[in-house]
Coordinates of C-alpha atoms in Angstrom, one line a residue:
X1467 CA 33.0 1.2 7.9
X1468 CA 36.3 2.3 9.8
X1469 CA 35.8 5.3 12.4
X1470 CA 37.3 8.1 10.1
X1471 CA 38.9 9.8 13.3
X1472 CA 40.9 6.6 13.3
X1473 CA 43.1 5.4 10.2
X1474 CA 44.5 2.5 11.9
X1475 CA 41.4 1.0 12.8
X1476 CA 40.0 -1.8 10.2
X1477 CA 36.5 -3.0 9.9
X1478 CA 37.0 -5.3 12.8
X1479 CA 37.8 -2.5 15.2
X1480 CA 41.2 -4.0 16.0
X1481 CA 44.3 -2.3 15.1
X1482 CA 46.8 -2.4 12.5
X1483 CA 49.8 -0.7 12.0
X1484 CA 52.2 0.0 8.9
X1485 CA 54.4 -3.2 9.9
X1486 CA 51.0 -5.0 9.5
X1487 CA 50.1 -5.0 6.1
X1488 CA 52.4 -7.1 4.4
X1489 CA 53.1 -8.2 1.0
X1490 CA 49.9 -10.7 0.9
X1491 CA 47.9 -8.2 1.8
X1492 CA 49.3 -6.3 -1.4
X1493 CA 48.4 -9.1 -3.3
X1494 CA 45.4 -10.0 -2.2
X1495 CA 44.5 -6.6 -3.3
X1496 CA 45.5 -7.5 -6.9
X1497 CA 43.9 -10.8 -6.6
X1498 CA 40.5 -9.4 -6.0
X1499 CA 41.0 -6.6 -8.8
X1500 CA 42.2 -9.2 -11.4
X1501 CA 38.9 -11.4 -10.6
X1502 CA 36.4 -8.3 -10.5
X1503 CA 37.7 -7.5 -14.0
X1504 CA 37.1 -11.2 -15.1
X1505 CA 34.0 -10.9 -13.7
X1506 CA 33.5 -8.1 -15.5
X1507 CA 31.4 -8.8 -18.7
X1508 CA 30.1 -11.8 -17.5
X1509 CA 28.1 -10.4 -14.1
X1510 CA 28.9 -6.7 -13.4
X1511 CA 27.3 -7.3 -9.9
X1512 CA 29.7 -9.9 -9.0
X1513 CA 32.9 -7.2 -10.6
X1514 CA 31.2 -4.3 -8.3
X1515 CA 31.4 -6.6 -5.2
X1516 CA 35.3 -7.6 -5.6
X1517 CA 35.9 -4.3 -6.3
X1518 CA 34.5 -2.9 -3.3
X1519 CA 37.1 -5.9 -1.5
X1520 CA 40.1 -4.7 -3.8
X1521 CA 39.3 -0.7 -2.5
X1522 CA 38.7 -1.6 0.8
X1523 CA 41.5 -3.8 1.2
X1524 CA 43.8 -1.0 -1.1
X1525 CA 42.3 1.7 1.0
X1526 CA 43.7 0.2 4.5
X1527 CA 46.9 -0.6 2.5
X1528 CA 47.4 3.1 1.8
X1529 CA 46.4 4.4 5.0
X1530 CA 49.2 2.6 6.9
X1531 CA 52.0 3.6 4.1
X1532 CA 50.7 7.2 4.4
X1533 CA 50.9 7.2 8.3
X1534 CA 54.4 5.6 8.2
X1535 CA 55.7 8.3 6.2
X1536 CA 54.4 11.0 8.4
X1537 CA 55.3 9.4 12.2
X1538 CA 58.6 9.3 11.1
X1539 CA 59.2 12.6 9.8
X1540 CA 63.1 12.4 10.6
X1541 CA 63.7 8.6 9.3
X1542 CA 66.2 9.4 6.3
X1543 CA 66.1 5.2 5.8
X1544 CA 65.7 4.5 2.2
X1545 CA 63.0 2.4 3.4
X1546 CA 60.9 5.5 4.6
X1547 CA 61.6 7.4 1.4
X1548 CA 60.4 4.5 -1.0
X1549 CA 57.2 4.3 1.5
X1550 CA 57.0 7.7 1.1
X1551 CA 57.0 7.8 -2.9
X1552 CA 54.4 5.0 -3.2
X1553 CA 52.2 6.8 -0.8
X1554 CA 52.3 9.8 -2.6
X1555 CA 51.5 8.0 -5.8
X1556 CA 48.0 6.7 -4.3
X1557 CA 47.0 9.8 -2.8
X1558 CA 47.0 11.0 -5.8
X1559 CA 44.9 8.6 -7.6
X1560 CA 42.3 8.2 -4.4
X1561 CA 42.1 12.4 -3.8
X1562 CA 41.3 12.2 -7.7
X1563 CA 38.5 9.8 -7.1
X1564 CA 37.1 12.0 -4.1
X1565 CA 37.4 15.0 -6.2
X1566 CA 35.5 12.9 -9.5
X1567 CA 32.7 11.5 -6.8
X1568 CA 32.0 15.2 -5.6
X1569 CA 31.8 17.0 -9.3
X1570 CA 29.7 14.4 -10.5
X1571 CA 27.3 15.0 -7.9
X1572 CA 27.4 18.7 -8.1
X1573 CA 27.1 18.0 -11.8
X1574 CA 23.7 16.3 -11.6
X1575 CA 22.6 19.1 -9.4
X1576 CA 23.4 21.4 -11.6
X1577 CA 26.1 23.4 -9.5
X1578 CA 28.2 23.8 -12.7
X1579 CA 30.7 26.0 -10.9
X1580 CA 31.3 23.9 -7.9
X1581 CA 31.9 20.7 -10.3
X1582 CA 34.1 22.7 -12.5
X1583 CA 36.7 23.3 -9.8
X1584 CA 36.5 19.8 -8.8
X1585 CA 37.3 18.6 -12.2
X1586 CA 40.2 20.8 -12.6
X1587 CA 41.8 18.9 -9.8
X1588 CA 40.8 15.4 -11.6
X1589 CA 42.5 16.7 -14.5
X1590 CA 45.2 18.2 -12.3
X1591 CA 45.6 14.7 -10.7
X1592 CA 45.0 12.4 -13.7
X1593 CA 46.6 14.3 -17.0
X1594 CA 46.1 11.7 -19.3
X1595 CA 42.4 10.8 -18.1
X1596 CA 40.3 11.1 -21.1
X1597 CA 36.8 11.2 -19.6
X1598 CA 38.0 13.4 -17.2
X1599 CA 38.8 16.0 -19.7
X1600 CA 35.7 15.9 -21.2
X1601 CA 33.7 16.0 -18.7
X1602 CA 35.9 19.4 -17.5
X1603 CA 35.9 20.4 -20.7
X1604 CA 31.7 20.0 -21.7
X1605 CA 31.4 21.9 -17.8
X1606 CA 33.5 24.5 -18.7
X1607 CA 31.4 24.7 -21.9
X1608 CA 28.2 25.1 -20.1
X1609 CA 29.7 27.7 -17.4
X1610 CA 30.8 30.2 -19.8
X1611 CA 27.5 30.3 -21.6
X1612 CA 25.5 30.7 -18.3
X1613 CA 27.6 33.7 -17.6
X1614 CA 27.3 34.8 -21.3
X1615 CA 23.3 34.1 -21.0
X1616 CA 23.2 36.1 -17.6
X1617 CA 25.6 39.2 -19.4
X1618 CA 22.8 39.6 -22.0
X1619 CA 19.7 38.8 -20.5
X1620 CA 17.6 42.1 -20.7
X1621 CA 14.7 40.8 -18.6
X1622 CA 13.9 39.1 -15.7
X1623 CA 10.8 37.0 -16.8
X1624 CA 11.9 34.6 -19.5
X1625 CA 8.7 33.6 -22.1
X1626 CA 8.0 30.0 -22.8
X1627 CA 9.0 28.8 -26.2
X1628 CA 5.5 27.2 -26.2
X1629 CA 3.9 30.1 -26.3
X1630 CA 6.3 31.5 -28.8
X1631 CA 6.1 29.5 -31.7
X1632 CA 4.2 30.1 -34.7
X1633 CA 3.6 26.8 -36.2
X1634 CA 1.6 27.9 -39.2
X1635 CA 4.5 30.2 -40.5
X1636 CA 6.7 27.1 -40.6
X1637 CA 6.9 25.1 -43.9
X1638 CA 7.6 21.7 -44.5
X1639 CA 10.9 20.8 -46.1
X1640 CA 10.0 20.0 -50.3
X1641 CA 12.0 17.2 -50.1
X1642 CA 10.5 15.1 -46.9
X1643 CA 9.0 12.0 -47.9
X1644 CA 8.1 10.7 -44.1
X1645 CA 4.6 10.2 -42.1
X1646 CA 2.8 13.6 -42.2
X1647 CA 0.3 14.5 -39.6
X1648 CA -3.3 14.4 -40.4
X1649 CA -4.9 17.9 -40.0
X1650 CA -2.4 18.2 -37.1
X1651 CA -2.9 15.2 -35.4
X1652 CA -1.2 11.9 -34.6
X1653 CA -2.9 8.7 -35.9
X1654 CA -2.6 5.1 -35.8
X1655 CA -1.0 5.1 -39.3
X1656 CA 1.2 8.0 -38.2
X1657 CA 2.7 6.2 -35.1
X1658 CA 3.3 3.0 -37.3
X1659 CA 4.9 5.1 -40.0
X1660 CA 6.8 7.2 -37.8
X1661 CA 8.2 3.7 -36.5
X1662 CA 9.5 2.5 -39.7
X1663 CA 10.6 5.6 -40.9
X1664 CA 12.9 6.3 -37.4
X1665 CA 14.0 2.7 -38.4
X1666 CA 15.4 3.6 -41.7
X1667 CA 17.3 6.5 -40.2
X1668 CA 15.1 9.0 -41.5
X1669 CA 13.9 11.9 -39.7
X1670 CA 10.8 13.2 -39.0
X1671 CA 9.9 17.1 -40.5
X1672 CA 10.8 20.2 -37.8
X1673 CA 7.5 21.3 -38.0
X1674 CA 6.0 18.0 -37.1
X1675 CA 8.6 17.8 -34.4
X1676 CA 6.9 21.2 -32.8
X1677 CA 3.7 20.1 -33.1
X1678 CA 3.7 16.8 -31.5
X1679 CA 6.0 19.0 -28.7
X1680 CA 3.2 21.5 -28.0
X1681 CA 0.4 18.9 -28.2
X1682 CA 2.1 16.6 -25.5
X1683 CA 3.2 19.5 -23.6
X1684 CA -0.5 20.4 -23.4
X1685 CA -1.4 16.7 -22.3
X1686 CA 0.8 16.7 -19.7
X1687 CA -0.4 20.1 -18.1
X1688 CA -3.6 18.5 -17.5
X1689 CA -1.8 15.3 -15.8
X1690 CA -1.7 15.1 -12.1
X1691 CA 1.6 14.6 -10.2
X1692 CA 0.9 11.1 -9.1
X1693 CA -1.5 9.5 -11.8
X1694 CA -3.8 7.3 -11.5
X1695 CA -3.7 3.4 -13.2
X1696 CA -6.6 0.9 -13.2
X1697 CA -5.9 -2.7 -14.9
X1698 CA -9.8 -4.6 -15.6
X1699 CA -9.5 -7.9 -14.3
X1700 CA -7.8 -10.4 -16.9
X1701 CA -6.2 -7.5 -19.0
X1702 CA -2.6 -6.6 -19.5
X1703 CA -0.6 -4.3 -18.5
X1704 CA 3.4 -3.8 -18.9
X1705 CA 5.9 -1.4 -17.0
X1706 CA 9.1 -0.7 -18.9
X1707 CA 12.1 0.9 -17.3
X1708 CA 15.3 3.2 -18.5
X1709 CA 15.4 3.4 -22.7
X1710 CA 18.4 5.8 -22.6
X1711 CA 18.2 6.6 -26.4
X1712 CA 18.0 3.1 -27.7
X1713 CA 15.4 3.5 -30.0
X1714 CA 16.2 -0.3 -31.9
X1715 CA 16.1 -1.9 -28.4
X1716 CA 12.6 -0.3 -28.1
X1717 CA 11.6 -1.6 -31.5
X1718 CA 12.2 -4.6 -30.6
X1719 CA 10.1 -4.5 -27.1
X1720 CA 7.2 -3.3 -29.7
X1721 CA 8.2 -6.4 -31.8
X1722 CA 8.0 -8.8 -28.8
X1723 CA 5.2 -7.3 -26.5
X1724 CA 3.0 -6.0 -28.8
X1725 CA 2.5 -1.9 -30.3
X1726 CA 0.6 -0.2 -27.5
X1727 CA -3.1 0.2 -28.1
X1728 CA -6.2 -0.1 -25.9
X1729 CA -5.6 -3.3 -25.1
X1730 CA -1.7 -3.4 -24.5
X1731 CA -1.4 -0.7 -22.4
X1732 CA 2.5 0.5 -21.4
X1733 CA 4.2 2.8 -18.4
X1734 CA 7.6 3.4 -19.2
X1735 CA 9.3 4.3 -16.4
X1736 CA 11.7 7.6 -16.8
X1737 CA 15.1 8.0 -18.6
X1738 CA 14.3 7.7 -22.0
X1739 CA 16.7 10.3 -23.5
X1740 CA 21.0 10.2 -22.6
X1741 CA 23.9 8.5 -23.4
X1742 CA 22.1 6.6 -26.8
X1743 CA 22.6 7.9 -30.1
X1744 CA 19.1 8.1 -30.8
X1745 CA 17.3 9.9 -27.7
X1746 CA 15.4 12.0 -30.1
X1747 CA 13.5 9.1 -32.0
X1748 CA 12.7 7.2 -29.1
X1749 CA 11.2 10.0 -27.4
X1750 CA 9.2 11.2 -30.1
X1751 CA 8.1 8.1 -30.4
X1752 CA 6.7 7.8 -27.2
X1753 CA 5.1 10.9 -27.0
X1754 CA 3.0 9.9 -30.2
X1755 CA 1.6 6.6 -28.5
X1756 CA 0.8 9.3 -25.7
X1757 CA -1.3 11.6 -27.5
X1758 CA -3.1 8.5 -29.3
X1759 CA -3.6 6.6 -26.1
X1760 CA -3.3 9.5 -23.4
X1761 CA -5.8 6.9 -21.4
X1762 CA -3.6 3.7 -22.1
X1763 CA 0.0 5.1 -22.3
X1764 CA 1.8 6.4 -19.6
X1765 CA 5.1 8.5 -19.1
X1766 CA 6.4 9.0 -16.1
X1767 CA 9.6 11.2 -15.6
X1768 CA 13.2 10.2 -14.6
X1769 CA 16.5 12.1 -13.3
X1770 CA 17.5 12.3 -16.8
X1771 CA 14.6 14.1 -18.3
X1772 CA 16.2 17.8 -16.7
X1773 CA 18.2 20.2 -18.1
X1774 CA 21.5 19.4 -16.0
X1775 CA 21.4 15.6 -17.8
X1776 CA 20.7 16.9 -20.9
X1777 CA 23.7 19.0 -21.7
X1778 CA 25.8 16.7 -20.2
X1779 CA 24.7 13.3 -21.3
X1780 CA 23.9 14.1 -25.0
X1781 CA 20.4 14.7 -25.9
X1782 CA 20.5 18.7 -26.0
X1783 CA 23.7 17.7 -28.4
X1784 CA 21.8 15.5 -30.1
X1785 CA 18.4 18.2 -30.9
X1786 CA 20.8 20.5 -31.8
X1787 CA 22.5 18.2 -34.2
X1788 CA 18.9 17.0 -35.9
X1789 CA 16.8 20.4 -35.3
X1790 CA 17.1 23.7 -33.4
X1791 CA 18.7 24.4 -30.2
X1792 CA 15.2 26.1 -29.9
X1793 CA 13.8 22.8 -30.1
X1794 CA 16.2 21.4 -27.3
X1795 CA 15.0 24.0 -25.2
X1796 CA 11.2 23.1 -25.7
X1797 CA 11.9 19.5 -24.8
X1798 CA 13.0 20.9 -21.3
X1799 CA 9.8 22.9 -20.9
X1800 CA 7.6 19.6 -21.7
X1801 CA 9.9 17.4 -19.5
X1802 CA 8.6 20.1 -16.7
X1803 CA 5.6 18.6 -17.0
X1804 CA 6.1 14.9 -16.6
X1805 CA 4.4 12.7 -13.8
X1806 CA 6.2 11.9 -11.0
X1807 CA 4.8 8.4 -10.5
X1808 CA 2.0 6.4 -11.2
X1809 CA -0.1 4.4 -8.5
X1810 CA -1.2 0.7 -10.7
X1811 CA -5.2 -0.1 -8.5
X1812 CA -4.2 1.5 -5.9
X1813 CA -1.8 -0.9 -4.7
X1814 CA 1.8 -1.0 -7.1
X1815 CA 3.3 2.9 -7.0
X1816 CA 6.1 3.0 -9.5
X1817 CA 8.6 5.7 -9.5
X1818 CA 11.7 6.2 -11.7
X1819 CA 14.2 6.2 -8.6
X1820 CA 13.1 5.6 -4.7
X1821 CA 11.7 6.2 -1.4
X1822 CA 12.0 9.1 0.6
X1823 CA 14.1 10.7 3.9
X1824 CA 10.9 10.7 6.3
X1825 CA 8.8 8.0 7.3
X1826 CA 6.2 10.5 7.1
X1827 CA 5.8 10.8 3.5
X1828 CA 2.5 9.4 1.8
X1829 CA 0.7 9.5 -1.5
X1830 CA -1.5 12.4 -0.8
X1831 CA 1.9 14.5 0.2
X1832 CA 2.9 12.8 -3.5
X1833 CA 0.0 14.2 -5.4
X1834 CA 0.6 17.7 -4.3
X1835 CA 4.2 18.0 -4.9
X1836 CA 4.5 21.0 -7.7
X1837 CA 6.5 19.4 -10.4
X1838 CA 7.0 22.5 -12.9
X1839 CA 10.1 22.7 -12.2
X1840 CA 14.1 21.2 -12.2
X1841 CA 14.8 19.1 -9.7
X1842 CA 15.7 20.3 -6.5
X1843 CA 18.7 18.3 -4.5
X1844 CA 16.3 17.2 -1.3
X1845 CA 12.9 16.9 -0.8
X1846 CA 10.1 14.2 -2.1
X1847 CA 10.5 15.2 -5.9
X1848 CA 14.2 14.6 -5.6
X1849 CA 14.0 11.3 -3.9
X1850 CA 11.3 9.8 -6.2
X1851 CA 13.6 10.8 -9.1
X1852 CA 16.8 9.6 -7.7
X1853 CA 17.0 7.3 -4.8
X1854 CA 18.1 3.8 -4.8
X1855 CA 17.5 0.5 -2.1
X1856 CA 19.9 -1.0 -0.4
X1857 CA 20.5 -4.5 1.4
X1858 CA 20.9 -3.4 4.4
X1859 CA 18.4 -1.8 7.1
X1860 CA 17.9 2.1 7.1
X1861 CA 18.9 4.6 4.9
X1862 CA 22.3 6.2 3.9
X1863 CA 23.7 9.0 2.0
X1864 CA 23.3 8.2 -2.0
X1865 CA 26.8 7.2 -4.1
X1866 CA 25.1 9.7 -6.3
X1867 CA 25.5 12.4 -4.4
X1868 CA 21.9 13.1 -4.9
X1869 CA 18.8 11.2 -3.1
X1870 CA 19.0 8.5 -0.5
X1871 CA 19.6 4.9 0.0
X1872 CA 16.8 2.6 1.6
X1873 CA 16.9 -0.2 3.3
X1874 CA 14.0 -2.8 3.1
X1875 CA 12.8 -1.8 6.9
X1876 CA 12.5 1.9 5.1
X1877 CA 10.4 0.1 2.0
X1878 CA 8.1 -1.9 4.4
X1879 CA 7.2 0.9 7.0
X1880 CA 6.7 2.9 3.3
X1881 CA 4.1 0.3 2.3
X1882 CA 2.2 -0.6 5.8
X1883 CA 2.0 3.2 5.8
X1884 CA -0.1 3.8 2.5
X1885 CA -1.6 0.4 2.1
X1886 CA 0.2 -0.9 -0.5
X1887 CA 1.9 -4.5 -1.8
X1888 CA 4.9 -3.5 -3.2
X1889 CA 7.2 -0.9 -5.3
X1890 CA 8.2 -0.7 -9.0
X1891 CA 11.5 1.4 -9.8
X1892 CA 14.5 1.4 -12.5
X1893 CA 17.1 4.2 -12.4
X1894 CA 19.8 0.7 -12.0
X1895 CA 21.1 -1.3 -15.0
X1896 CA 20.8 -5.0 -13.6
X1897 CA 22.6 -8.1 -15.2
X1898 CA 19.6 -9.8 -15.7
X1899 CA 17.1 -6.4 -16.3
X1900 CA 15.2 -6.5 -13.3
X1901 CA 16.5 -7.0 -9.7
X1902 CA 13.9 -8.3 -7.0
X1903 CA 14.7 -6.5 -3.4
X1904 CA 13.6 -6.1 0.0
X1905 CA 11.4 -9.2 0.4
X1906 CA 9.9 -9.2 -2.8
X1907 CA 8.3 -5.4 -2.1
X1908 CA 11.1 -3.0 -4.4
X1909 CA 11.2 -4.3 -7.9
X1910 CA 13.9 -3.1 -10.5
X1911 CA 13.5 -3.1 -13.9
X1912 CA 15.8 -1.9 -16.9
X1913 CA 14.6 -1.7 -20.4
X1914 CA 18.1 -0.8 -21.9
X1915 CA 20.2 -4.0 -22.8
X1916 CA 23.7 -3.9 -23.1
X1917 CA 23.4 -0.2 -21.7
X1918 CA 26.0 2.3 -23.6
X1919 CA 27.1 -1.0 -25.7
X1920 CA 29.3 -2.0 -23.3
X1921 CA 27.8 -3.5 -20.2
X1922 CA 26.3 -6.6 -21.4
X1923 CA 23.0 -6.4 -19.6
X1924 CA 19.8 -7.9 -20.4
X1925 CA 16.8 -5.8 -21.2
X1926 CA 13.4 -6.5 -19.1
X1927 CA 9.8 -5.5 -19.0
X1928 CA 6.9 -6.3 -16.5
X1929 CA 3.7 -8.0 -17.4
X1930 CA 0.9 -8.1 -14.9
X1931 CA -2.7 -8.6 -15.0
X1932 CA -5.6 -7.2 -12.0
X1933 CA -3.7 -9.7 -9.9
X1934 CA -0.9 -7.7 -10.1
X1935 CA 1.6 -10.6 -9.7
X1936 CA 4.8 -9.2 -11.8
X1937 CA 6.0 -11.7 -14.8
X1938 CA 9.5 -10.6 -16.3
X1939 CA 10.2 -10.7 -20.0
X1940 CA 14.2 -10.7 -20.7
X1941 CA 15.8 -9.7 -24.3
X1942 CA 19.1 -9.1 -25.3
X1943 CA 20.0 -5.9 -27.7
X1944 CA 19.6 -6.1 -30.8
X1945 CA 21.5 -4.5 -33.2
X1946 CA 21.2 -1.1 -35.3
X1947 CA 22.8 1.6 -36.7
X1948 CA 26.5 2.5 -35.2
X1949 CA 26.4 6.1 -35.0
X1950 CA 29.3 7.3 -32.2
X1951 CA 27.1 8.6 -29.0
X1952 CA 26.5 11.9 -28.4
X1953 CA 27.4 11.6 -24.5
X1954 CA 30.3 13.6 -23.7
X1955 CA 31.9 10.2 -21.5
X1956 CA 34.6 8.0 -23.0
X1957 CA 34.0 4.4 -23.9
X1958 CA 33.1 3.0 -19.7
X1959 CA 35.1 -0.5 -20.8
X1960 CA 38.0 1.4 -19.7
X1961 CA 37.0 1.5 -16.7
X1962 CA 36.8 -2.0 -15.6
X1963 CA 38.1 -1.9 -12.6
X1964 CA 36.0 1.1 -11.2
X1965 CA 32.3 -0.7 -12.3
X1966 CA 30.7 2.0 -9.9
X1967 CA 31.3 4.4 -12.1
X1968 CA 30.3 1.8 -15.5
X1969 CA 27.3 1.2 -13.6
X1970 CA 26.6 5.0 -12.9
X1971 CA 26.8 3.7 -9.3
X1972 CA 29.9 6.4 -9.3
X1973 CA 33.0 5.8 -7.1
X1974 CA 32.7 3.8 -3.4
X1975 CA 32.4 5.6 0.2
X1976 CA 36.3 4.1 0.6
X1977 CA 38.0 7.0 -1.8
X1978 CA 35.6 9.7 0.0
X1979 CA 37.2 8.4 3.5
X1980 CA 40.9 7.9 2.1
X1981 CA 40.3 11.6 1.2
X1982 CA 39.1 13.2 4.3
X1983 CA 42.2 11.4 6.0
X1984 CA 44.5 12.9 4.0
X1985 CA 42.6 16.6 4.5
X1986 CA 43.0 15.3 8.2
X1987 CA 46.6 14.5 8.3
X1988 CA 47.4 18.6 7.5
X1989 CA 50.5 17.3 5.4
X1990 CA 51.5 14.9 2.1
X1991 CA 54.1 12.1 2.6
X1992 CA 56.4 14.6 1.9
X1993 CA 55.7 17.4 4.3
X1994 CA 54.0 19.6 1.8
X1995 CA 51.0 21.6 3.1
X1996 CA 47.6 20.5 2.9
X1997 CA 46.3 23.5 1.4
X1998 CA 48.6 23.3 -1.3
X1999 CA 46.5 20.7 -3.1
X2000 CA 43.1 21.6 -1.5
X2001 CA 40.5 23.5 -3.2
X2002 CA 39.1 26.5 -2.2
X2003 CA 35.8 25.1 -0.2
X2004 CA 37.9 22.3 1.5
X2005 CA 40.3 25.3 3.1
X2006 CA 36.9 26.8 3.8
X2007 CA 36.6 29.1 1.2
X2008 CA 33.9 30.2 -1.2
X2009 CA 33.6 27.5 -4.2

């Protein structure tokens, strides 16, 4: 990375100055952009590393137009002006990136305010940018009815819907032919029903709904944080990752690997509500292969089962579309509950996102973590929900915003220190549905093929024995019912040439140091004042 006191200075430390970047290096910029977005749908890991070239390249481009407009403040030379012009036009469009990288992370932290004001510059910046419209829009959304929500609140404590709900006034609907619960409880029959039923496009009964809710929600409060997994020798086991509402994607992992039962025990790894059109069947299809295998069927919580991701990635939408916004609320309280990670004979610990800030950190500190809760921005709960490894050695901020990168030194010192063999994760769509990291020890997997119907992933799942050697099973998606999502984003394949954010890997480090130049340089190409464009934190000032 280029010392950020320094403009002029590239990656190589030596320096450049405006007269050096020339017309090739212009076009080498395009080159790289128009092969990233060839590369685009065929391997998105390929796109995301040309496009990181294209930026960085673009980046030092912009730098040295910027700086020659504002050395030579008195140059009148038409030259200087047309410099000038097309400096101005990319500050605009790299500041809007900055801004975009900044409210998304506030966004996932739930600091709705904060990320409002950054997405009124986005919008300010990029008029005509759909998905950042929406994204200001469904903030602006949530804002108002916090402060509505605070204006009316007449007490302090507020009463779990669980404890609320009286599930014998409720009566079934007449005219509901589906699965029905027998004497209150899910059985085999049910589960299989319920499958076929969620298949047709049917939906299951509200007050089945609540019930299953406040019989898992009851499971879970007996669960510890970090649970527990034996495999007998010879048996399998399988670890799925990220569902994201694609509830025919998990049919078909039922169809190919078998319904859970005894003997085909899953862990599904986190994030299995957002972005899909059908968060609400998968997830209540889970939690009924839970409460009929709670010894054989594991759940283990992701970034996206909180509040924050909820109402901005579609599933509270989606509740309140099916049910009650009542009901939407419950899921939140039983999402509270979740397990952190699970620990597979003592040796595999599988976690939704990552390893943690300290060295320190084992599985005993794990087990005790209170998890009743949404998730905080630091600290072991947030890392293990949000976190992602890295090639390279140590650990860096998190794109995100949120969590930390590792490096495979970080992973290895992780695993020496609580005797294990090697990490399970997901939280990344991968090309292939699984990515094998750091030496063999981080494993990625990815249960969602072509992930919001646009990246053209592969789906995989993990198969292991007592052995614990992992086997990966690839699929493709298959197809089902086209029902618009209920995510508040546009359509991510018009954003081919920004696969960060297609990826949910959000923008690169290169727009967050082209912007804190141009906070640095005090003035735009065209002597205007930096505060003029600046938000209120950035001139210091409460956000």
């Amino acid at each position: 990375m280029a010392d950020k006191s320094s403009p002029e200075e590239t990656t190589n430390g030596k320096s450049t100055s405006p007269s050096d970047v020339s017309e090739e290096t212009a076009k080498k910029a395009e080159e790289l952009k128009t092969i990233a977005n060839n590369y685009f749908k065929e391997d998105a890991s390929k796109a995301l590393e040309l496009d990181r070239s294209y930026i960085k390249v673009e980046y030092l481009r912009v730098c040295c137009l910027y700086r020659q407009g504002i050395i030579y403040p008195g140059n009148a030379s038409q030259n200087a002006m047309q410099n000038g012009q097309i400096a101005l036009h990319f500050t605009k469009m790299y500041i809007a990136e900055g801004y975009y990288r900044r409210a998304t992370a506030n966004l996932a932290l739930g600091k709705f305010k904060i990320a409002l004001k950054d997405y009124e510059m986005v919008v300010k910046y990029r008029p005509n940018d759909k998905d950042a419209k929406a994204k200001y829009t469904e903030c602006n959304k949530i804002v108002k009815q916090q402060a509505f929500e605070r204006a009316i609140r007449v007490e302090d404590t507020k009463k779990n819907i669980a404890d609320t709900l009286d599930i014998a006034s409720m009566v079934i609907d007449e005219k509901y032919a589906g699965p029905k619960l027998t004497e209150g409880k899910v059985t085999r029959n049910f589960a299989e029903t319920l499958l076929e039923h969620f298949h047709s496009e049917n939906k299951l009964d509200k007050k089945y709904v609540y019930q299953i809710l406040l019989q898992i929600n009851k499971l879970f409060r007996t669960l510890p944080t970090l649970c527990d997994i034996t495999i007998p020798d010879k048996a399998k086991f399988t670890v799925c990752g990220d569902i994201h509402g694609q509830f025919y994607d998990l049919y078909n992992i039922f169809k190919l690997n078998g319904l859970p039962s005894e003997e085909n025990p899953y862990l599904f790894n986190g994030d299995f509500v957002d972005r899909g059109s059908f968060s609400v069947e998968v997830i209540l299809t889970l939690f009924c292969f839970k409460l009929l295998y709670p010894n054989h069927f594991f759940l283990s919580r992701g970034n996206h089962e909180s509040e924050t991701m909820n109402q901005m990635y579609g599933f509270f939408g989606e509740v309140r579309s099916k049910y009650t916004t009542q009901m939407a609320e419950l899921f939140t309280e039983v999402y509270n509950w979740l397990p952190l990670a699970h620990l597979i004979n003592k040796k595999v610990l599988v976690m939704h996102g990552g390893l943690f800030s300290s060295d320190d950190v084992t599985l005993e500190d794990i087990r005790k973590v209170d998890r009743n809760r949404q998730p905080p921005d630091s600290g072991i709960m947030c890392e293990l929900l949000w976190s992602d490894p890295q090639p390279q050695a140590g650990r860096s901020p998190s794109k995100r915003g949120v969590g930390i990168q590792f490096g495979p030194d970080i992973t290895q010192k992780f695993l020496d220190h609580n005797d294990l063999e090697y990490v399970i994760r997901s939280h990344e769509v991968k090309s292939d549905g699984y990515e094998i990291a750091h030496n063999g020890k981080c494993i990625t997997v990815f249960s969602a093929p072509n992930y919001c119907d646009t990246m053209g992933n592969k789906g995989a799942i993990i198969n292991m024995t007592s052995d614990l050697k992992p086997n990966f099973v690839t699929y493709e998606a298959v197809e089902g019912c086209t029902i618009e999502s209920t995510t508040s984003e546009t359509d991510l394949s018009e954003k081919k040439d920004l696969v960060v954010i297609s990826c949910q890997n959000t923008v690169d480090w290169y727009f967050e140091d082209t912007l804190d130049f141009f906070f640095r340089a005090k003035t735009d190409p065209f002597g205007l004042p930096a505060h003029s464009w600046m938000s209120d934190s950035q001139r210091g000032g409460s956000a």
